[in-house]
Short mmCIF file of the N, C-alpha and C atoms (twelve columns), coordinates in Angstrom:
data_MODEL
# 
_entry.id   MODEL 
# 
loop_
_atom_site.group_PDB 
_atom_site.id 
_atom_site.type_symbol 
_atom_site.label_atom_id 
_atom_site.label_alt_id 
_atom_site.label_comp_id 
_atom_site.label_asym_id 
_atom_site.label_seq_id 
_atom_site.Cartn_x 
_atom_site.Cartn_y 
_atom_site.Cartn_z 
_atom_site.pdbx_PDB_model_num 
ATOM 1   N N  . GLN A 1   0.831   -1.192 0.000   1 
ATOM 2   C CA . GLN A 1   0.000   0.000  0.000   1 
ATOM 3   C C  . GLN A 1   0.869   1.247  0.000   1 
ATOM 4   N N  . VAL A 2   0.395   2.249  -0.712  1 
ATOM 5   C CA . VAL A 2   1.079   3.544  -0.768  1 
ATOM 6   C C  . VAL A 2   0.118   4.602  -0.238  1 
ATOM 7   N N  . GLN A 3   0.617   5.439  0.635   1 
ATOM 8   C CA . GLN A 3   -0.178  6.532  1.167   1 
ATOM 9   C C  . GLN A 3   0.345   7.850  0.598   1 
ATOM 10  N N  . LEU A 4   -0.593  8.725  0.272   1 
ATOM 11  C CA . LEU A 4   -0.262  10.053 -0.248  1 
ATOM 12  C C  . LEU A 4   -0.858  11.089 0.695   1 
ATOM 13  N N  . VAL A 5   -0.024  11.997 1.151   1 
ATOM 14  C CA . VAL A 5   -0.478  13.045 2.053   1 
ATOM 15  C C  . VAL A 5   -0.182  14.394 1.418   1 
ATOM 16  N N  . GLU A 6   -1.264  15.162 1.213   1 
ATOM 17  C CA . GLU A 6   -1.141  16.468 0.567   1 
ATOM 18  C C  . GLU A 6   -1.121  17.573 1.607   1 
ATOM 19  N N  . SER A 7   -0.528  18.689 1.231   1 
ATOM 20  C CA . SER A 7   -0.552  19.879 2.067   1 
ATOM 21  C C  . SER A 7   -0.386  21.104 1.186   1 
ATOM 22  N N  . GLY A 8   -0.733  22.260 1.753   1 
ATOM 23  C CA . GLY A 8   -0.468  23.510 1.048   1 
ATOM 24  C C  . GLY A 8   -1.670  24.220 0.485   1 
ATOM 25  N N  . GLY A 9   -2.855  23.637 0.581   1 
ATOM 26  C CA . GLY A 9   -4.034  24.324 0.078   1 
ATOM 27  C C  . GLY A 9   -4.409  25.484 0.976   1 
ATOM 28  N N  . GLY A 10  -5.408  26.252 0.536   1 
ATOM 29  C CA . GLY A 10  -5.863  27.368 1.342   1 
ATOM 30  C C  . GLY A 10  -6.637  28.374 0.531   1 
ATOM 31  N N  . LEU A 11  -6.806  29.542 1.135   1 
ATOM 32  C CA . LEU A 11  -7.547  30.642 0.508   1 
ATOM 33  C C  . LEU A 11  -6.549  31.698 0.059   1 
ATOM 34  N N  . VAL A 12  -6.698  32.136 -1.180  1 
ATOM 35  C CA . VAL A 12  -5.792  33.146 -1.724  1 
ATOM 36  C C  . VAL A 12  -6.581  34.065 -2.645  1 
ATOM 37  N N  . GLN A 13  -6.148  35.291 -2.764  1 
ATOM 38  C CA . GLN A 13  -6.789  36.226 -3.675  1 
ATOM 39  C C  . GLN A 13  -6.342  35.964 -5.110  1 
ATOM 40  N N  . ALA A 14  -7.178  36.350 -6.037  1 
ATOM 41  C CA . ALA A 14  -6.830  36.214 -7.449  1 
ATOM 42  C C  . ALA A 14  -5.505  36.919 -7.723  1 
ATOM 43  N N  . GLY A 15  -4.672  36.248 -8.502  1 
ATOM 44  C CA . GLY A 15  -3.351  36.770 -8.789  1 
ATOM 45  C C  . GLY A 15  -2.276  36.258 -7.851  1 
ATOM 46  N N  . GLY A 16  -2.697  35.624 -6.770  1 
ATOM 47  C CA . GLY A 16  -1.748  35.114 -5.786  1 
ATOM 48  C C  . GLY A 16  -1.179  33.765 -6.160  1 
ATOM 49  N N  . SER A 17  -0.407  33.209 -5.231  1 
ATOM 50  C CA . SER A 17  0.284   31.939 -5.467  1 
ATOM 51  C C  . SER A 17  0.085   30.998 -4.295  1 
ATOM 52  N N  . LEU A 18  0.125   29.716 -4.597  1 
ATOM 53  C CA . LEU A 18  0.128   28.659 -3.597  1 
ATOM 54  C C  . LEU A 18  1.041   27.551 -4.086  1 
ATOM 55  N N  . ARG A 19  1.581   26.802 -3.134  1 
ATOM 56  C CA . ARG A 19  2.395   25.645 -3.484  1 
ATOM 57  C C  . ARG A 19  1.845   24.427 -2.770  1 
ATOM 58  N N  . LEU A 20  1.444   23.438 -3.546  1 
ATOM 59  C CA . LEU A 20  0.948   22.188 -2.985  1 
ATOM 60  C C  . LEU A 20  2.081   21.170 -2.932  1 
ATOM 61  N N  . SER A 21  2.041   20.349 -1.893  1 
ATOM 62  C CA . SER A 21  3.007   19.264 -1.740  1 
ATOM 63  C C  . SER A 21  2.262   17.959 -1.526  1 
ATOM 64  N N  . CYS A 22  2.855   16.881 -1.983  1 
ATOM 65  C CA . CYS A 22  2.276   15.559 -1.784  1 
ATOM 66  C C  . CYS A 22  3.412   14.576 -1.555  1 
ATOM 67  N N  . ALA A 23  3.424   13.975 -0.390  1 
ATOM 68  C CA . ALA A 23  4.467   13.018 -0.037  1 
ATOM 69  C C  . ALA A 23  3.913   11.603 -0.068  1 
ATOM 70  N N  . ALA A 24  4.619   10.727 -0.755  1 
ATOM 71  C CA . ALA A 24  4.235   9.319  -0.818  1 
ATOM 72  C C  . ALA A 24  5.028   8.534  0.213   1 
ATOM 73  N N  . SER A 25  4.349   7.605  0.856   1 
ATOM 74  C CA . SER A 25  5.016   6.750  1.836   1 
ATOM 75  C C  . SER A 25  4.379   5.369  1.804   1 
ATOM 76  N N  . GLY A 26  4.983   4.431  2.537   1 
ATOM 77  C CA . GLY A 26  4.458   3.074  2.587   1 
ATOM 78  C C  . GLY A 26  5.343   2.125  1.813   1 
ATOM 79  N N  . SER A 27  4.731   1.118  1.225   1 
ATOM 80  C CA . SER A 27  5.474   0.077  0.508   1 
ATOM 81  C C  . SER A 27  5.684   0.519  -0.941  1 
ATOM 82  N N  . ILE A 28  6.648   1.411  -1.116  1 
ATOM 83  C CA . ILE A 28  6.915   1.964  -2.442  1 
ATOM 84  C C  . ILE A 28  7.935   1.093  -3.167  1 
ATOM 85  N N  . PHE A 29  7.546   0.631  -4.363  1 
ATOM 86  C CA . PHE A 29  8.467   -0.136 -5.183  1 
ATOM 87  C C  . PHE A 29  8.934   0.694  -6.363  1 
ATOM 88  N N  . ARG A 30  7.992   1.114  -7.202  1 
ATOM 89  C CA . ARG A 30  8.339   1.964  -8.331  1 
ATOM 90  C C  . ARG A 30  7.171   2.907  -8.610  1 
ATOM 91  N N  . ILE A 31  7.473   4.193  -8.571  1 
ATOM 92  C CA . ILE A 31  6.466   5.187  -8.944  1 
ATOM 93  C C  . ILE A 31  6.705   5.559  -10.400 1 
ATOM 94  N N  . ASN A 32  5.722   5.275  -11.248 1 
ATOM 95  C CA . ASN A 32  5.861   5.534  -12.678 1 
ATOM 96  C C  . ASN A 32  5.572   6.991  -13.027 1 
ATOM 97  N N  . ALA A 33  4.642   7.564  -12.284 1 
ATOM 98  C CA . ALA A 33  4.258   8.953  -12.533 1 
ATOM 99  C C  . ALA A 33  3.542   9.486  -11.309 1 
ATOM 100 N N  . MET A 34  3.620   10.794 -11.143 1 
ATOM 101 C CA . MET A 34  2.838   11.461 -10.106 1 
ATOM 102 C C  . MET A 34  2.172   12.672 -10.731 1 
ATOM 103 N N  . GLY A 35  1.042   13.024 -10.192 1 
ATOM 104 C CA . GLY A 35  0.334   14.145 -10.790 1 
ATOM 105 C C  . GLY A 35  -0.675  14.763 -9.855  1 
ATOM 106 N N  . TRP A 36  -1.276  15.821 -10.353 1 
ATOM 107 C CA . TRP A 36  -2.299  16.545 -9.618  1 
ATOM 108 C C  . TRP A 36  -3.561  16.619 -10.473 1 
ATOM 109 N N  . TYR A 37  -4.680  16.342 -9.843  1 
ATOM 110 C CA . TYR A 37  -5.993  16.477 -10.454 1 
ATOM 111 C C  . TYR A 37  -6.790  17.450 -9.593  1 
ATOM 112 N N  . ARG A 38  -7.867  17.951 -10.155 1 
ATOM 113 C CA . ARG A 38  -8.746  18.818 -9.362  1 
ATOM 114 C C  . ARG A 38  -10.196 18.559 -9.725  1 
ATOM 115 N N  . GLN A 39  -11.043 18.843 -8.763  1 
ATOM 116 C CA . GLN A 39  -12.469 18.677 -8.965  1 
ATOM 117 C C  . GLN A 39  -13.202 19.850 -8.334  1 
ATOM 118 N N  . ALA A 40  -13.869 20.611 -9.181  1 
ATOM 119 C CA . ALA A 40  -14.680 21.727 -8.719  1 
ATOM 120 C C  . ALA A 40  -16.111 21.233 -8.500  1 
ATOM 121 N N  . PRO A 41  -16.879 21.926 -7.683  1 
ATOM 122 C CA . PRO A 41  -18.260 21.497 -7.420  1 
ATOM 123 C C  . PRO A 41  -19.061 21.348 -8.711  1 
ATOM 124 N N  . GLY A 42  -19.710 20.211 -8.865  1 
ATOM 125 C CA . GLY A 42  -20.542 19.967 -10.033 1 
ATOM 126 C C  . GLY A 42  -19.792 19.599 -11.287 1 
ATOM 127 N N  . LYS A 43  -18.481 19.455 -11.177 1 
ATOM 128 C CA . LYS A 43  -17.672 19.127 -12.358 1 
ATOM 129 C C  . LYS A 43  -16.933 17.819 -12.148 1 
ATOM 130 N N  . GLN A 44  -16.471 17.235 -13.262 1 
ATOM 131 C CA . GLN A 44  -15.690 16.016 -13.186 1 
ATOM 132 C C  . GLN A 44  -14.266 16.326 -12.770 1 
ATOM 133 N N  . ARG A 45  -13.626 15.326 -12.187 1 
ATOM 134 C CA . ARG A 45  -12.218 15.467 -11.839 1 
ATOM 135 C C  . ARG A 45  -11.414 15.572 -13.132 1 
ATOM 136 N N  . GLU A 46  -10.451 16.503 -13.154 1 
ATOM 137 C CA . GLU A 46  -9.661  16.716 -14.345 1 
ATOM 138 C C  . GLU A 46  -8.172  16.753 -14.012 1 
ATOM 139 N N  . LEU A 47  -7.370  16.359 -14.990 1 
ATOM 140 C CA . LEU A 47  -5.926  16.421 -14.825 1 
ATOM 141 C C  . LEU A 47  -5.472  17.872 -14.841 1 
ATOM 142 N N  . VAL A 48  -4.630  18.223 -13.887 1 
ATOM 143 C CA . VAL A 48  -4.012  19.544 -13.851 1 
ATOM 144 C C  . VAL A 48  -2.593  19.461 -14.411 1 
ATOM 145 N N  . ALA A 49  -1.800  18.558 -13.863 1 
ATOM 146 C CA . ALA A 49  -0.420  18.404 -14.299 1 
ATOM 147 C C  . ALA A 49  0.085   17.038 -13.865 1 
ATOM 148 N N  . SER A 50  0.985   16.485 -14.653 1 
ATOM 149 C CA . SER A 50  1.580   15.204 -14.290 1 
ATOM 150 C C  . SER A 50  3.020   15.165 -14.758 1 
ATOM 151 N N  . MET A 51  3.785   14.291 -14.099 1 
ATOM 152 C CA . MET A 51  5.183   14.104 -14.462 1 
ATOM 153 C C  . MET A 51  5.493   12.620 -14.376 1 
ATOM 154 N N  . VAL A 52  6.048   12.069 -15.454 1 
ATOM 155 C CA . VAL A 52  6.446   10.671 -15.439 1 
ATOM 156 C C  . VAL A 52  7.865   10.552 -14.887 1 
ATOM 157 N N  . SER A 53  8.272   9.340  -14.600 1 
ATOM 158 C CA . SER A 53  9.559   9.131  -13.936 1 
ATOM 159 C C  . SER A 53  10.725  9.632  -14.771 1 
ATOM 160 N N  . GLY A 54  10.573  9.677  -16.090 1 
ATOM 161 C CA . GLY A 54  11.643  10.180 -16.944 1 
ATOM 162 C C  . GLY A 54  11.739  11.690 -16.975 1 
ATOM 163 N N  . GLY A 55  10.746  12.368 -16.397 1 
ATOM 164 C CA . GLY A 55  10.789  13.824 -16.307 1 
ATOM 165 C C  . GLY A 55  9.833   14.551 -17.231 1 
ATOM 166 N N  . SER A 56  9.208   13.844 -18.166 1 
ATOM 167 C CA . SER A 56  8.266   14.520 -19.063 1 
ATOM 168 C C  . SER A 56  7.046   14.988 -18.291 1 
ATOM 169 N N  . THR A 57  6.542   16.134 -18.678 1 
ATOM 170 C CA . THR A 57  5.404   16.719 -17.983 1 
ATOM 171 C C  . THR A 57  4.237   16.938 -18.949 1 
ATOM 172 N N  . LYS A 58  3.070   17.010 -18.351 1 
ATOM 173 C CA . LYS A 58  1.852   17.310 -19.101 1 
ATOM 174 C C  . LYS A 58  1.037   18.277 -18.273 1 
ATOM 175 N N  . TYR A 59  0.448   19.278 -18.920 1 
ATOM 176 C CA . TYR A 59  -0.361  20.275 -18.232 1 
ATOM 177 C C  . TYR A 59  -1.708  20.442 -18.939 1 
ATOM 178 N N  . ALA A 60  -2.715  20.744 -18.153 1 
ATOM 179 C CA . ALA A 60  -3.978  21.159 -18.734 1 
ATOM 180 C C  . ALA A 60  -3.770  22.510 -19.417 1 
ATOM 181 N N  . ASP A 61  -4.453  22.716 -20.520 1 
ATOM 182 C CA . ASP A 61  -4.294  23.982 -21.245 1 
ATOM 183 C C  . ASP A 61  -4.590  25.185 -20.356 1 
ATOM 184 N N  . SER A 62  -5.536  25.020 -19.455 1 
ATOM 185 C CA . SER A 62  -5.978  26.133 -18.622 1 
ATOM 186 C C  . SER A 62  -4.926  26.587 -17.608 1 
ATOM 187 N N  . VAL A 63  -3.904  25.769 -17.374 1 
ATOM 188 C CA . VAL A 63  -2.904  26.136 -16.365 1 
ATOM 189 C C  . VAL A 63  -1.515  26.328 -16.954 1 
ATOM 190 N N  . LYS A 64  -1.354  26.071 -18.235 1 
ATOM 191 C CA . LYS A 64  -0.037  26.216 -18.854 1 
ATOM 192 C C  . LYS A 64  0.478   27.637 -18.683 1 
ATOM 193 N N  . GLY A 65  1.740   27.737 -18.296 1 
ATOM 194 C CA . GLY A 65  2.349   29.040 -18.086 1 
ATOM 195 C C  . GLY A 65  2.120   29.609 -16.701 1 
ATOM 196 N N  . ARG A 66  1.220   29.003 -15.932 1 
ATOM 197 C CA . ARG A 66  0.936   29.494 -14.576 1 
ATOM 198 C C  . ARG A 66  1.317   28.475 -13.501 1 
ATOM 199 N N  . PHE A 67  1.149   27.204 -13.796 1 
ATOM 200 C CA . PHE A 67  1.436   26.146 -12.827 1 
ATOM 201 C C  . PHE A 67  2.692   25.387 -13.254 1 
ATOM 202 N N  . THR A 68  3.448   24.920 -12.266 1 
ATOM 203 C CA . THR A 68  4.635   24.122 -12.532 1 
ATOM 204 C C  . THR A 68  4.654   22.919 -11.601 1 
ATOM 205 N N  . ILE A 69  4.805   21.735 -12.190 1 
ATOM 206 C CA . ILE A 69  4.923   20.515 -11.398 1 
ATOM 207 C C  . ILE A 69  6.392   20.147 -11.278 1 
ATOM 208 N N  . SER A 70  6.777   19.669 -10.115 1 
ATOM 209 C CA . SER A 70  8.144   19.220 -9.912  1 
ATOM 210 C C  . SER A 70  8.135   18.080 -8.901  1 
ATOM 211 N N  . THR A 71  9.215   17.326 -8.868  1 
ATOM 212 C CA . THR A 71  9.303   16.213 -7.934  1 
ATOM 213 C C  . THR A 71  10.652  16.198 -7.236  1 
ATOM 214 N N  . ASP A 72  10.651  15.626 -6.065  1 
ATOM 215 C CA . ASP A 72  11.872  15.318 -5.340  1 
ATOM 216 C C  . ASP A 72  11.858  13.800 -5.185  1 
ATOM 217 N N  . ASN A 73  12.553  13.121 -6.082  1 
ATOM 218 C CA . ASN A 73  12.475  11.661 -6.103  1 
ATOM 219 C C  . ASN A 73  13.036  11.026 -4.831  1 
ATOM 220 N N  . ALA A 74  14.028  11.673 -4.249  1 
ATOM 221 C CA . ALA A 74  14.603  11.139 -3.021  1 
ATOM 222 C C  . ALA A 74  13.582  11.129 -1.887  1 
ATOM 223 N N  . LYS A 75  12.663  12.079 -1.936  1 
ATOM 224 C CA . LYS A 75  11.644  12.186 -0.892  1 
ATOM 225 C C  . LYS A 75  10.293  11.646 -1.338  1 
ATOM 226 N N  . ASN A 76  10.225  11.119 -2.565  1 
ATOM 227 C CA . ASN A 76  8.942   10.641 -3.119  1 
ATOM 228 C C  . ASN A 76  7.861   11.704 -2.961  1 
ATOM 229 N N  . THR A 77  8.212   12.909 -3.304  1 
ATOM 230 C CA . THR A 77  7.307   14.041 -3.126  1 
ATOM 231 C C  . THR A 77  7.108   14.764 -4.452  1 
ATOM 232 N N  . VAL A 78  5.873   15.174 -4.681  1 
ATOM 233 C CA . VAL A 78  5.560   15.972 -5.855  1 
ATOM 234 C C  . VAL A 78  4.998   17.307 -5.400  1 
ATOM 235 N N  . TYR A 79  5.352   18.356 -6.136  1 
ATOM 236 C CA . TYR A 79  4.922   19.701 -5.812  1 
ATOM 237 C C  . TYR A 79  4.132   20.287 -6.981  1 
ATOM 238 N N  . LEU A 80  3.269   21.227 -6.659  1 
ATOM 239 C CA . LEU A 80  2.578   21.994 -7.690  1 
ATOM 240 C C  . LEU A 80  2.662   23.460 -7.296  1 
ATOM 241 N N  . GLN A 81  3.477   24.205 -8.012  1 
ATOM 242 C CA . GLN A 81  3.570   25.646 -7.799  1 
ATOM 243 C C  . GLN A 81  2.512   26.307 -8.661  1 
ATOM 244 N N  . MET A 82  1.616   27.030 -8.020  1 
ATOM 245 C CA . MET A 82  0.502   27.661 -8.724  1 
ATOM 246 C C  . MET A 82  0.635   29.173 -8.602  1 
ATOM 247 N N  . ASN A 83  0.843   29.829 -9.717  1 
ATOM 248 C CA . ASN A 83  0.974   31.283 -9.759  1 
ATOM 249 C C  . ASN A 83  -0.179  31.890 -10.552 1 
ATOM 250 N N  . SER A 84  -0.358  33.170 -10.386 1 
ATOM 251 C CA . SER A 84  -1.409  33.892 -11.117 1 
ATOM 252 C C  . SER A 84  -2.749  33.171 -10.999 1 
ATOM 253 N N  . LEU A 85  -3.102  32.816 -9.797  1 
ATOM 254 C CA . LEU A 85  -4.319  32.036 -9.582  1 
ATOM 255 C C  . LEU A 85  -5.562  32.824 -9.948  1 
ATOM 256 N N  . LYS A 86  -6.537  32.098 -10.461 1 
ATOM 257 C CA . LYS A 86  -7.800  32.682 -10.894 1 
ATOM 258 C C  . LYS A 86  -8.949  32.040 -10.097 1 
ATOM 259 N N  . PRO A 87  -10.065 32.726 -9.988  1 
ATOM 260 C CA . PRO A 87  -11.206 32.122 -9.274  1 
ATOM 261 C C  . PRO A 87  -11.605 30.772 -9.858  1 
ATOM 262 N N  . GLU A 88  -11.429 30.583 -11.156 1 
ATOM 263 C CA . GLU A 88  -11.800 29.310 -11.767 1 
ATOM 264 C C  . GLU A 88  -10.841 28.173 -11.409 1 
ATOM 265 N N  . ASP A 89  -9.755  28.487 -10.716 1 
ATOM 266 C CA . ASP A 89  -8.870  27.439 -10.210 1 
ATOM 267 C C  . ASP A 89  -9.381  26.853 -8.902  1 
ATOM 268 N N  . THR A 90  -10.431 27.432 -8.356  1 
ATOM 269 C CA . THR A 90  -10.994 26.939 -7.104  1 
ATOM 270 C C  . THR A 90  -11.496 25.510 -7.271  1 
ATOM 271 N N  . ALA A 91  -11.005 24.624 -6.412  1 
ATOM 272 C CA . ALA A 91  -11.350 23.208 -6.502  1 
ATOM 273 C C  . ALA A 91  -10.676 22.459 -5.366  1 
ATOM 274 N N  . VAL A 92  -11.051 21.196 -5.220  1 
ATOM 275 C CA . VAL A 92  -10.281 20.294 -4.370  1 
ATOM 276 C C  . VAL A 92  -9.212  19.669 -5.260  1 
ATOM 277 N N  . TYR A 93  -7.967  19.765 -4.820  1 
ATOM 278 C CA . TYR A 93  -6.844  19.246 -5.591  1 
ATOM 279 C C  . TYR A 93  -6.405  17.914 -4.985  1 
ATOM 280 N N  . TYR A 94  -6.263  16.925 -5.865  1 
ATOM 281 C CA . TYR A 94  -5.906  15.571 -5.442  1 
ATOM 282 C C  . TYR A 94  -4.565  15.179 -6.044  1 
ATOM 283 N N  . CYS A 95  -3.743  14.567 -5.226  1 
ATOM 284 C CA . CYS A 95  -2.481  14.005 -5.674  1 
ATOM 285 C C  . CYS A 95  -2.724  12.571 -6.148  1 
ATOM 286 N N  . ASN A 96  -2.006  12.181 -7.178  1 
ATOM 287 C CA . ASN A 96  -2.141  10.830 -7.735  1 
ATOM 288 C C  . ASN A 96  -0.765  10.232 -7.962  1 
ATOM 289 N N  . ALA A 97  -0.636  8.941  -7.693  1 
ATOM 290 C CA . ALA A 97  0.602   8.221  -7.987  1 
ATOM 291 C C  . ALA A 97  0.280   6.956  -8.757  1 
ATOM 292 N N  . ASP A 98  0.989   6.766  -9.840  1 
ATOM 293 C CA . ASP A 98  0.903   5.542  -10.654 1 
ATOM 294 C C  . ASP A 98  2.055   4.663  -10.189 1 
ATOM 295 N N  . HIS A 99  1.722   3.590  -9.516  1 
ATOM 296 C CA . HIS A 99  2.727   2.781  -8.821  1 
ATOM 297 C C  . HIS A 99  2.740   1.351  -9.323  1 
ATOM 298 N N  . SER A 100 3.922   0.786  -9.477  1 
ATOM 299 C CA . SER A 100 4.063   -0.619 -9.869  1 
ATOM 300 C C  . SER A 100 4.841   -1.386 -8.819  1 
ATOM 301 N N  . SER A 101 4.374   -2.605 -8.563  1 
ATOM 302 C CA . SER A 101 5.143   -3.556 -7.779  1 
ATOM 303 C C  . SER A 101 5.388   -4.770 -8.673  1 
ATOM 304 N N  . TRP A 102 5.948   -5.830 -8.116  1 
ATOM 305 C CA . TRP A 102 6.208   -7.013 -8.938  1 
ATOM 306 C C  . TRP A 102 4.918   -7.615 -9.489  1 
ATOM 307 N N  . TRP A 103 3.815   -7.470 -8.742  1 
ATOM 308 C CA . TRP A 103 2.627   -8.204 -9.101  1 
ATOM 309 C C  . TRP A 103 1.461   -7.344 -9.557  1 
ATOM 310 N N  . SER A 104 1.582   -6.031 -9.453  1 
ATOM 311 C CA . SER A 104 0.426   -5.217 -9.834  1 
ATOM 312 C C  . SER A 104 0.845   -3.792 -10.145 1 
ATOM 313 N N  . ARG A 105 -0.082  -3.097 -10.786 1 
ATOM 314 C CA . ARG A 105 0.086   -1.666 -11.045 1 
ATOM 315 C C  . ARG A 105 -1.189  -0.982 -10.569 1 
ATOM 316 N N  . ASN A 106 -1.027  0.041  -9.743  1 
ATOM 317 C CA . ASN A 106 -2.188  0.672  -9.125  1 
ATOM 318 C C  . ASN A 106 -2.074  2.182  -9.145  1 
ATOM 319 N N  . ASP A 107 -3.236  2.811  -9.130  1 
ATOM 320 C CA . ASP A 107 -3.328  4.249  -8.915  1 
ATOM 321 C C  . ASP A 107 -3.652  4.502  -7.444  1 
ATOM 322 N N  . TYR A 108 -2.947  5.409  -6.839  1 
ATOM 323 C CA . TYR A 108 -3.235  5.820  -5.473  1 
ATOM 324 C C  . TYR A 108 -3.591  7.300  -5.470  1 
ATOM 325 N N  . TRP A 109 -4.469  7.666  -4.518  1 
ATOM 326 C CA . TRP A 109 -4.957  9.033  -4.420  1 
ATOM 327 C C  . TRP A 109 -4.781  9.574  -3.014  1 
ATOM 328 N N  . GLY A 110 -4.494  10.856 -2.942  1 
ATOM 329 C CA . GLY A 110 -4.494  11.524 -1.660  1 
ATOM 330 C C  . GLY A 110 -5.910  11.891 -1.255  1 
ATOM 331 N N  . GLN A 111 -6.016  12.493 -0.070  1 
ATOM 332 C CA . GLN A 111 -7.330  12.808 0.474   1 
ATOM 333 C C  . GLN A 111 -7.900  14.096 -0.106  1 
ATOM 334 N N  . GLY A 112 -7.069  14.867 -0.759  1 
ATOM 335 C CA . GLY A 112 -7.524  16.120 -1.356  1 
ATOM 336 C C  . GLY A 112 -7.241  17.308 -0.459  1 
ATOM 337 N N  . THR A 113 -6.947  18.425 -1.087  1 
ATOM 338 C CA . THR A 113 -6.728  19.678 -0.359  1 
ATOM 339 C C  . THR A 113 -7.469  20.792 -1.089  1 
ATOM 340 N N  . GLN A 114 -8.191  21.594 -0.320  1 
ATOM 341 C CA . GLN A 114 -9.033  22.634 -0.907  1 
ATOM 342 C C  . GLN A 114 -8.200  23.855 -1.283  1 
ATOM 343 N N  . VAL A 115 -8.404  24.323 -2.499  1 
ATOM 344 C CA . VAL A 115 -7.824  25.583 -2.950  1 
ATOM 345 C C  . VAL A 115 -8.989  26.507 -3.320  1 
ATOM 346 N N  . THR A 116 -9.024  27.656 -2.683  1 
ATOM 347 C CA . THR A 116 -10.076 28.626 -2.949  1 
ATOM 348 C C  . THR A 116 -9.442  29.943 -3.357  1 
ATOM 349 N N  . VAL A 117 -9.826  30.447 -4.524  1 
ATOM 350 C CA . VAL A 117 -9.292  31.696 -5.044  1 
ATOM 351 C C  . VAL A 117 -10.426 32.716 -5.082  1 
ATOM 352 N N  . SER A 118 -10.260 33.780 -4.320  1 
ATOM 353 C CA . SER A 118 -11.294 34.806 -4.261  1 
ATOM 354 C C  . SER A 118 -11.028 35.894 -5.295  1 
ATOM 355 N N  . SER A 119 -12.108 36.471 -5.787  1 
ATOM 356 C CA . SER A 119 -11.963 37.514 -6.822  1 
ATOM 357 C C  . SER A 119 -11.859 38.887 -6.209  1 
# 
């Protein structure tokens, strides 16, 4: 089992910045990718940003140029630096890890952290 613990959410004014962190712990064998998703009220969960183990990144069009994903592989931690925040970025942000062991490949999710951007 892999546990993901997120931190760094909160309330910020439009134009401000927040940095989310997500630390993975437990029986970690190989993390193939880590990423951030978000879900706003009444909407489906959507990918915000992801990074595979080789370093390639993917961003939602709506956050390109404003958000940056990074990882600290030694700490099994992924970060999301969010700049120039907009009210439409308001959502619960979830950390995700694509993990492989000898016998299975699984997706793990954090508990979510609320990000609220006021106008």
